[in-house]
mmCIF file of C-alpha atoms in Angstrom:
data_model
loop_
_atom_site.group_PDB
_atom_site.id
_atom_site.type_symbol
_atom_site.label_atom_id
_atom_site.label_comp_id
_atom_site.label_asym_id
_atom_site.label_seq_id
_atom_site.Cartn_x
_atom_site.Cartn_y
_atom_site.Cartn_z
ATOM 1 C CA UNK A 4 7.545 139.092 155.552
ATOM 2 C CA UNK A 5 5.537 142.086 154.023
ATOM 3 C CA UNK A 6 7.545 141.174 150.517
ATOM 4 C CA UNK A 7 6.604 137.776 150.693
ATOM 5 C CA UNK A 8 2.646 138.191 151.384
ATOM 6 C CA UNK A 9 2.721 140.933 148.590
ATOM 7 C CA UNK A 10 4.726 139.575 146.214
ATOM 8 C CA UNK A 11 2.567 136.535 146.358
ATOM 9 C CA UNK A 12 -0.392 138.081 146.085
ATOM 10 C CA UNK A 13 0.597 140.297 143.161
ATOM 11 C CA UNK A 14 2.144 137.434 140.971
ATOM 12 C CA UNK A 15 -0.474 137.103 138.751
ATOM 13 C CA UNK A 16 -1.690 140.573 138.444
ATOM 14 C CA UNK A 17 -0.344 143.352 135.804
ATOM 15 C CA UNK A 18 2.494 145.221 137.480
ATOM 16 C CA UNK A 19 1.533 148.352 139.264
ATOM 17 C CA UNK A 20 3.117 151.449 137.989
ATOM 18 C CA UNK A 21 4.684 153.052 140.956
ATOM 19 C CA UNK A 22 7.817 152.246 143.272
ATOM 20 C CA UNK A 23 8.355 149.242 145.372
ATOM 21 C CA UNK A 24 7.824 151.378 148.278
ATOM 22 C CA UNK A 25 4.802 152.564 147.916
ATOM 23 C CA UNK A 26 3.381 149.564 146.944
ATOM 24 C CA UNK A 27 4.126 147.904 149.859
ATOM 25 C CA UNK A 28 2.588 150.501 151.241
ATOM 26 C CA UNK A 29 -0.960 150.243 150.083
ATOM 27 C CA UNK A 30 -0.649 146.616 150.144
ATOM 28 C CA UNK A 31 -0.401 146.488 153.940
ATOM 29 C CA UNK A 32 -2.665 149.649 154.255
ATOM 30 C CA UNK A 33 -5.337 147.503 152.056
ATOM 31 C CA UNK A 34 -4.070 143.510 154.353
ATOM 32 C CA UNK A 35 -5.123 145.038 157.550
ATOM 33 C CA UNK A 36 -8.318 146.595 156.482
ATOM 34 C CA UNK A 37 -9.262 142.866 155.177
ATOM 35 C CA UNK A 38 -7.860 140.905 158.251
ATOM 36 C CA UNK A 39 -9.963 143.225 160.302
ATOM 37 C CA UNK A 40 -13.339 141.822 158.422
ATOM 38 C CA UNK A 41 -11.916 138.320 157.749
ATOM 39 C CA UNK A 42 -9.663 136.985 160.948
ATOM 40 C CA UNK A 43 -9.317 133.515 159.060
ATOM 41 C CA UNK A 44 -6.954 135.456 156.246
ATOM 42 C CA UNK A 45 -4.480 135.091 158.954
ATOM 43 C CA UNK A 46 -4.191 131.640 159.727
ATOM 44 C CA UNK A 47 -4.342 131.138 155.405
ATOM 45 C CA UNK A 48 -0.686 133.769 155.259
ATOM 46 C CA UNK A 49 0.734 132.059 158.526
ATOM 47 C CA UNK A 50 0.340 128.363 156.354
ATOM 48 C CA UNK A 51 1.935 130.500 153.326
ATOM 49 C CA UNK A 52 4.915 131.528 154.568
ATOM 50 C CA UNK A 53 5.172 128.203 157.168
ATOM 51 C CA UNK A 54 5.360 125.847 154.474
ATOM 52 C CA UNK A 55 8.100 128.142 152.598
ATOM 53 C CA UNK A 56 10.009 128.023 155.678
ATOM 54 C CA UNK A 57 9.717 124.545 156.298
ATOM 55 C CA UNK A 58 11.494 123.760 153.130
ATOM 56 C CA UNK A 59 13.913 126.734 152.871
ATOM 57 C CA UNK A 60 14.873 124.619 156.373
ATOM 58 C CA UNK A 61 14.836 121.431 155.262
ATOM 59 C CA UNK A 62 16.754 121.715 152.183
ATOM 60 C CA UNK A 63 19.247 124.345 153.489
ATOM 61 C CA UNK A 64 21.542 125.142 156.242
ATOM 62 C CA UNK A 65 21.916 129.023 154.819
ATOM 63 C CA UNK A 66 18.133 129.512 155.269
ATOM 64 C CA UNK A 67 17.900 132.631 152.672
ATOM 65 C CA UNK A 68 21.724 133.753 152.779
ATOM 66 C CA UNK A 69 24.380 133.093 149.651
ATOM 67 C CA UNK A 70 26.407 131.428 152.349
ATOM 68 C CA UNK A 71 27.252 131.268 156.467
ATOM 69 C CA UNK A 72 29.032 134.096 156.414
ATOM 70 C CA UNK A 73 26.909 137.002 154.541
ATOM 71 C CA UNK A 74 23.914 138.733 155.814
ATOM 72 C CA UNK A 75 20.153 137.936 154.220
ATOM 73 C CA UNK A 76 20.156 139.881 150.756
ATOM 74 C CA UNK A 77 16.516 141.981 150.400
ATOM 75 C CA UNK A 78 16.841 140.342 146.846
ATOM 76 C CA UNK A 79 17.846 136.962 148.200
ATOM 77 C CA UNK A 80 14.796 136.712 150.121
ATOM 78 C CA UNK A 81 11.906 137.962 147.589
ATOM 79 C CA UNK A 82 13.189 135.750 145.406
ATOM 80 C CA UNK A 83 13.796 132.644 147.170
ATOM 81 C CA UNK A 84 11.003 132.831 149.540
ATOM 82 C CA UNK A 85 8.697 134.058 146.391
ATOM 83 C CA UNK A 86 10.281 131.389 144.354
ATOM 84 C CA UNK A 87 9.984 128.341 146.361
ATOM 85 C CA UNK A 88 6.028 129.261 147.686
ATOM 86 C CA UNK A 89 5.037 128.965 143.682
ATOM 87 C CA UNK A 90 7.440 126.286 142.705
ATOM 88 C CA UNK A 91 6.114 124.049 145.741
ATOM 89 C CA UNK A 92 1.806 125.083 144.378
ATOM 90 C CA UNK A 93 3.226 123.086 141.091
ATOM 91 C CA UNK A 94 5.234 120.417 142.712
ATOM 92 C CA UNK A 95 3.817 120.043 146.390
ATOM 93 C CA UNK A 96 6.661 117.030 146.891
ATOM 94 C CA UNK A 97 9.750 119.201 145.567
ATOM 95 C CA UNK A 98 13.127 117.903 146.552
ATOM 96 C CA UNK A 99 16.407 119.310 146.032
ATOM 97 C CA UNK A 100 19.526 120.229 148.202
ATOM 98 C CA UNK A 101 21.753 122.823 149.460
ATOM 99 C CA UNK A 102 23.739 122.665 146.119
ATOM 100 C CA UNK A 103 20.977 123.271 144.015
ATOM 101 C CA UNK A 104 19.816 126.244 146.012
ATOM 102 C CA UNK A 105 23.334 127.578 146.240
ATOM 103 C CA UNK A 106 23.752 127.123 142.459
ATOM 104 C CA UNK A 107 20.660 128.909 141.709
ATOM 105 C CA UNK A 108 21.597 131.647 143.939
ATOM 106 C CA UNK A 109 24.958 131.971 142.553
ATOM 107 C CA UNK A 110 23.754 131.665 139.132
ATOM 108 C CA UNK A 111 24.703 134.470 136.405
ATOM 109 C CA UNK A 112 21.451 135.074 135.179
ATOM 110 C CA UNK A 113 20.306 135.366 138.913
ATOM 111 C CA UNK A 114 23.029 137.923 139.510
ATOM 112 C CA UNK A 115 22.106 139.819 136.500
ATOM 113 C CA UNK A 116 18.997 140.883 137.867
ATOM 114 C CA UNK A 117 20.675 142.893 140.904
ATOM 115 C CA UNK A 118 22.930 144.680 139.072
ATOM 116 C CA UNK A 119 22.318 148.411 139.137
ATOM 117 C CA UNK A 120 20.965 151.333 141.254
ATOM 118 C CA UNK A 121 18.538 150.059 144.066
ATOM 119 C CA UNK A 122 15.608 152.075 141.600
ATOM 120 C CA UNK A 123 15.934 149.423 139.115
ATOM 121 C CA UNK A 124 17.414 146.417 141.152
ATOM 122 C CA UNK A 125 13.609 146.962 143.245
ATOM 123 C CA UNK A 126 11.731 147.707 140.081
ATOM 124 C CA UNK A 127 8.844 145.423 140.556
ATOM 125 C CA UNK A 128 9.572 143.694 137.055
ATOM 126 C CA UNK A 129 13.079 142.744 137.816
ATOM 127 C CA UNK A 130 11.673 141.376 141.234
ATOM 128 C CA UNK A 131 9.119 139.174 139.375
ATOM 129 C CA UNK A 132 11.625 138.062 136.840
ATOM 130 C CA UNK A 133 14.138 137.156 140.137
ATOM 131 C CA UNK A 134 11.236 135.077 141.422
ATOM 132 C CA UNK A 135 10.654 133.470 138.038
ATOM 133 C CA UNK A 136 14.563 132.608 137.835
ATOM 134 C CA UNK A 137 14.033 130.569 141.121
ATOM 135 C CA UNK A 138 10.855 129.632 140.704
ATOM 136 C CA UNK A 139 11.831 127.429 137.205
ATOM 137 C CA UNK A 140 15.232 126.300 138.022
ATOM 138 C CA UNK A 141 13.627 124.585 141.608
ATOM 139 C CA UNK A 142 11.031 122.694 138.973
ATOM 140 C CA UNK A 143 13.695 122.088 136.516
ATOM 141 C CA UNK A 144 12.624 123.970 133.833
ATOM 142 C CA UNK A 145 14.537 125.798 130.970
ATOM 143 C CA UNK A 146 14.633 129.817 131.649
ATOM 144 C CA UNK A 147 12.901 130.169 128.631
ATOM 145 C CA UNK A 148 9.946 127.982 129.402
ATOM 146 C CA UNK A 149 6.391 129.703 128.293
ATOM 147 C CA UNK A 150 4.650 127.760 130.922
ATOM 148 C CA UNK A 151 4.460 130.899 132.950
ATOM 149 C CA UNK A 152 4.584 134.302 130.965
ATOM 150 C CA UNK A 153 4.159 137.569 133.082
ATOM 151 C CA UNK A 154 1.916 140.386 131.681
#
Protein backbone atom coordinates (compact mmCIF):
# COMPACT_ATOMS: atom_id res chain seq x y z
CA UNK A 1 0.00 0.00 0.00
CA UNK A 2 3.05 2.36 0.68
CA UNK A 3 3.59 2.26 -3.42
CA UNK A 4 0.22 3.15 -4.03
CA UNK A 5 -0.11 6.31 -1.54
CA UNK A 6 3.37 7.43 -2.92
CA UNK A 7 3.13 6.82 -6.25
CA UNK A 8 -0.04 8.79 -6.21
CA UNK A 9 1.12 11.47 -4.57
CA UNK A 10 4.27 11.86 -6.65
CA UNK A 11 2.49 11.64 -10.14
CA UNK A 12 2.57 15.00 -10.90
CA UNK A 13 5.77 16.07 -9.41
CA UNK A 14 9.40 16.00 -11.23
CA UNK A 15 10.97 12.63 -10.48
CA UNK A 16 13.20 12.52 -7.49
CA UNK A 17 16.72 11.58 -8.19
CA UNK A 18 17.46 8.75 -5.90
CA UNK A 19 16.35 4.93 -5.68
CA UNK A 20 12.92 3.60 -5.23
CA UNK A 21 13.91 2.63 -1.86
CA UNK A 22 14.76 5.42 -0.39
CA UNK A 23 12.08 7.25 -1.59
CA UNK A 24 9.67 5.31 -0.10
CA UNK A 25 11.46 5.91 2.63
CA UNK A 26 11.15 9.60 3.19
CA UNK A 27 7.77 9.45 1.84
CA UNK A 28 6.45 7.46 4.81
CA UNK A 29 9.02 9.19 7.18
CA UNK A 30 7.39 12.66 5.84
CA UNK A 31 3.06 10.64 5.77
CA UNK A 32 3.32 10.01 9.41
CA UNK A 33 4.72 13.27 10.51
CA UNK A 34 1.53 14.87 8.57
CA UNK A 35 -1.13 12.28 9.79
CA UNK A 36 0.11 13.09 13.23
CA UNK A 37 -1.02 17.00 12.71
CA UNK A 38 -3.90 16.21 10.31
CA UNK A 39 -5.91 12.78 11.47
CA UNK A 40 -8.50 13.50 8.55
CA UNK A 41 -5.47 12.64 5.85
CA UNK A 42 -6.38 9.21 6.83
CA UNK A 43 -9.83 8.74 6.15
CA UNK A 44 -8.91 10.91 2.48
CA UNK A 45 -5.94 7.63 1.63
CA UNK A 46 -8.42 4.93 3.08
CA UNK A 47 -11.23 6.44 0.19
CA UNK A 48 -8.04 6.35 -2.28
CA UNK A 49 -7.10 3.10 -2.24
CA UNK A 50 -11.03 1.80 -1.37
CA UNK A 51 -12.34 2.99 -4.48
CA UNK A 52 -9.23 1.34 -6.47
CA UNK A 53 -10.10 -1.77 -4.83
CA UNK A 54 -13.60 -1.66 -5.40
CA UNK A 55 -13.08 -1.72 -9.08
CA UNK A 56 -9.91 -3.86 -9.35
CA UNK A 57 -12.90 -6.25 -7.63
CA UNK A 58 -15.54 -5.57 -9.63
CA UNK A 59 -14.03 -5.84 -12.93
CA UNK A 60 -11.67 -8.76 -12.07
CA UNK A 61 -11.53 -12.11 -10.56
CA UNK A 62 -7.38 -11.94 -10.56
CA UNK A 63 -7.54 -8.82 -8.32
CA UNK A 64 -3.81 -7.54 -9.27
CA UNK A 65 -2.31 -11.01 -10.52
CA UNK A 66 -1.57 -11.88 -14.52
CA UNK A 67 -3.75 -14.86 -13.78
CA UNK A 68 -5.13 -17.52 -10.83
CA UNK A 69 -2.24 -19.18 -10.70
CA UNK A 70 0.82 -16.55 -10.28
CA UNK A 71 1.65 -14.57 -7.28
CA UNK A 72 0.95 -10.47 -7.18
CA UNK A 73 3.90 -8.94 -9.36
CA UNK A 74 5.52 -5.65 -7.28
CA UNK A 75 5.18 -4.21 -10.92
CA UNK A 76 1.70 -5.59 -11.43
CA UNK A 77 0.45 -3.78 -8.56
CA UNK A 78 2.08 -0.10 -8.91
CA UNK A 79 0.88 -0.12 -12.05
CA UNK A 80 -2.53 -1.35 -11.94
CA UNK A 81 -3.48 0.01 -8.67
CA UNK A 82 -1.60 3.46 -9.80
CA UNK A 83 -3.24 3.12 -13.11
CA UNK A 84 -6.78 2.58 -12.38
CA UNK A 85 -6.85 5.42 -9.19
CA UNK A 86 -5.96 8.17 -12.14
CA UNK A 87 -7.85 6.62 -14.96
CA UNK A 88 -11.10 6.47 -12.63
CA UNK A 89 -10.23 10.87 -11.46
CA UNK A 90 -10.86 11.23 -15.49
CA UNK A 91 -13.63 8.81 -15.99
CA UNK A 92 -15.36 8.36 -12.45
CA UNK A 93 -17.98 5.74 -14.36
CA UNK A 94 -15.12 3.54 -16.09
CA UNK A 95 -16.23 0.15 -17.25
CA UNK A 96 -14.33 -2.57 -18.67
CA UNK A 97 -13.78 -6.37 -17.97
CA UNK A 98 -11.47 -9.04 -17.04
CA UNK A 99 -10.28 -9.23 -20.74
CA UNK A 100 -9.38 -5.83 -21.02
CA UNK A 101 -7.39 -5.86 -17.82
CA UNK A 102 -5.77 -9.13 -18.76
CA UNK A 103 -4.91 -7.72 -22.22
CA UNK A 104 -3.39 -4.71 -20.82
CA UNK A 105 -1.43 -6.69 -18.46
CA UNK A 106 -0.25 -9.03 -21.01
CA UNK A 107 0.42 -6.36 -23.39
CA UNK A 108 4.06 -6.05 -25.09
CA UNK A 109 4.61 -2.63 -24.42
CA UNK A 110 3.53 -3.37 -20.73
CA UNK A 111 6.07 -6.16 -20.58
CA UNK A 112 8.71 -4.02 -21.99
CA UNK A 113 8.87 -1.95 -19.09
CA UNK A 114 9.98 -4.94 -16.66
CA UNK A 115 12.54 -6.15 -18.56
CA UNK A 116 15.94 -5.79 -16.94
CA UNK A 117 17.82 -5.71 -13.58
CA UNK A 118 15.40 -4.82 -10.61
CA UNK A 119 17.72 -1.17 -10.62
CA UNK A 120 16.08 -0.18 -13.73
CA UNK A 121 12.79 -2.32 -13.76
CA UNK A 122 12.14 0.05 -10.14
CA UNK A 123 13.63 3.15 -11.64
CA UNK A 124 10.97 5.58 -10.74
CA UNK A 125 10.57 6.64 -14.55
CA UNK A 126 9.88 3.22 -15.83
CA UNK A 127 7.31 2.93 -12.85
CA UNK A 128 5.53 6.15 -14.00
CA UNK A 129 5.62 5.16 -17.60
CA UNK A 130 4.02 1.44 -16.33
CA UNK A 131 1.29 3.49 -14.68
CA UNK A 132 0.81 5.65 -17.76
CA UNK A 133 0.56 2.33 -19.99
CA UNK A 134 -2.48 1.35 -17.75
CA UNK A 135 -3.63 4.39 -16.98
CA UNK A 136 -4.43 5.25 -21.07
CA UNK A 137 -5.33 1.91 -22.32
CA UNK A 138 -8.30 1.73 -19.23
CA UNK A 139 -9.55 5.33 -20.89
CA UNK A 140 -8.98 4.15 -24.32
CA UNK A 141 -6.48 6.27 -25.39
CA UNK A 142 -3.60 5.83 -27.98
CA UNK A 143 -0.04 5.26 -26.07
CA UNK A 144 1.05 8.19 -27.66
CA UNK A 145 -1.62 10.53 -26.45
CA UNK A 146 -0.10 14.12 -25.16
CA UNK A 147 -3.00 14.51 -22.89
CA UNK A 148 -0.74 13.60 -20.05
CA UNK A 149 3.11 14.28 -20.56
CA UNK A 150 5.44 13.53 -17.50
CA UNK A 151 8.25 16.05 -16.66
Amino acid sequence: MLRFFALVDIYNEELPKKDVQKFLDEYLEEKNREVAQNDELIQEYYERILKVLNFVKSNTSFGFRENSRKKTKRVIFEALSVGVYFALLEKPNLICNENQILTILTSTELRETWSGNSQVVYALDKVRKRIEIVKNQLLGNDANNKARVFR
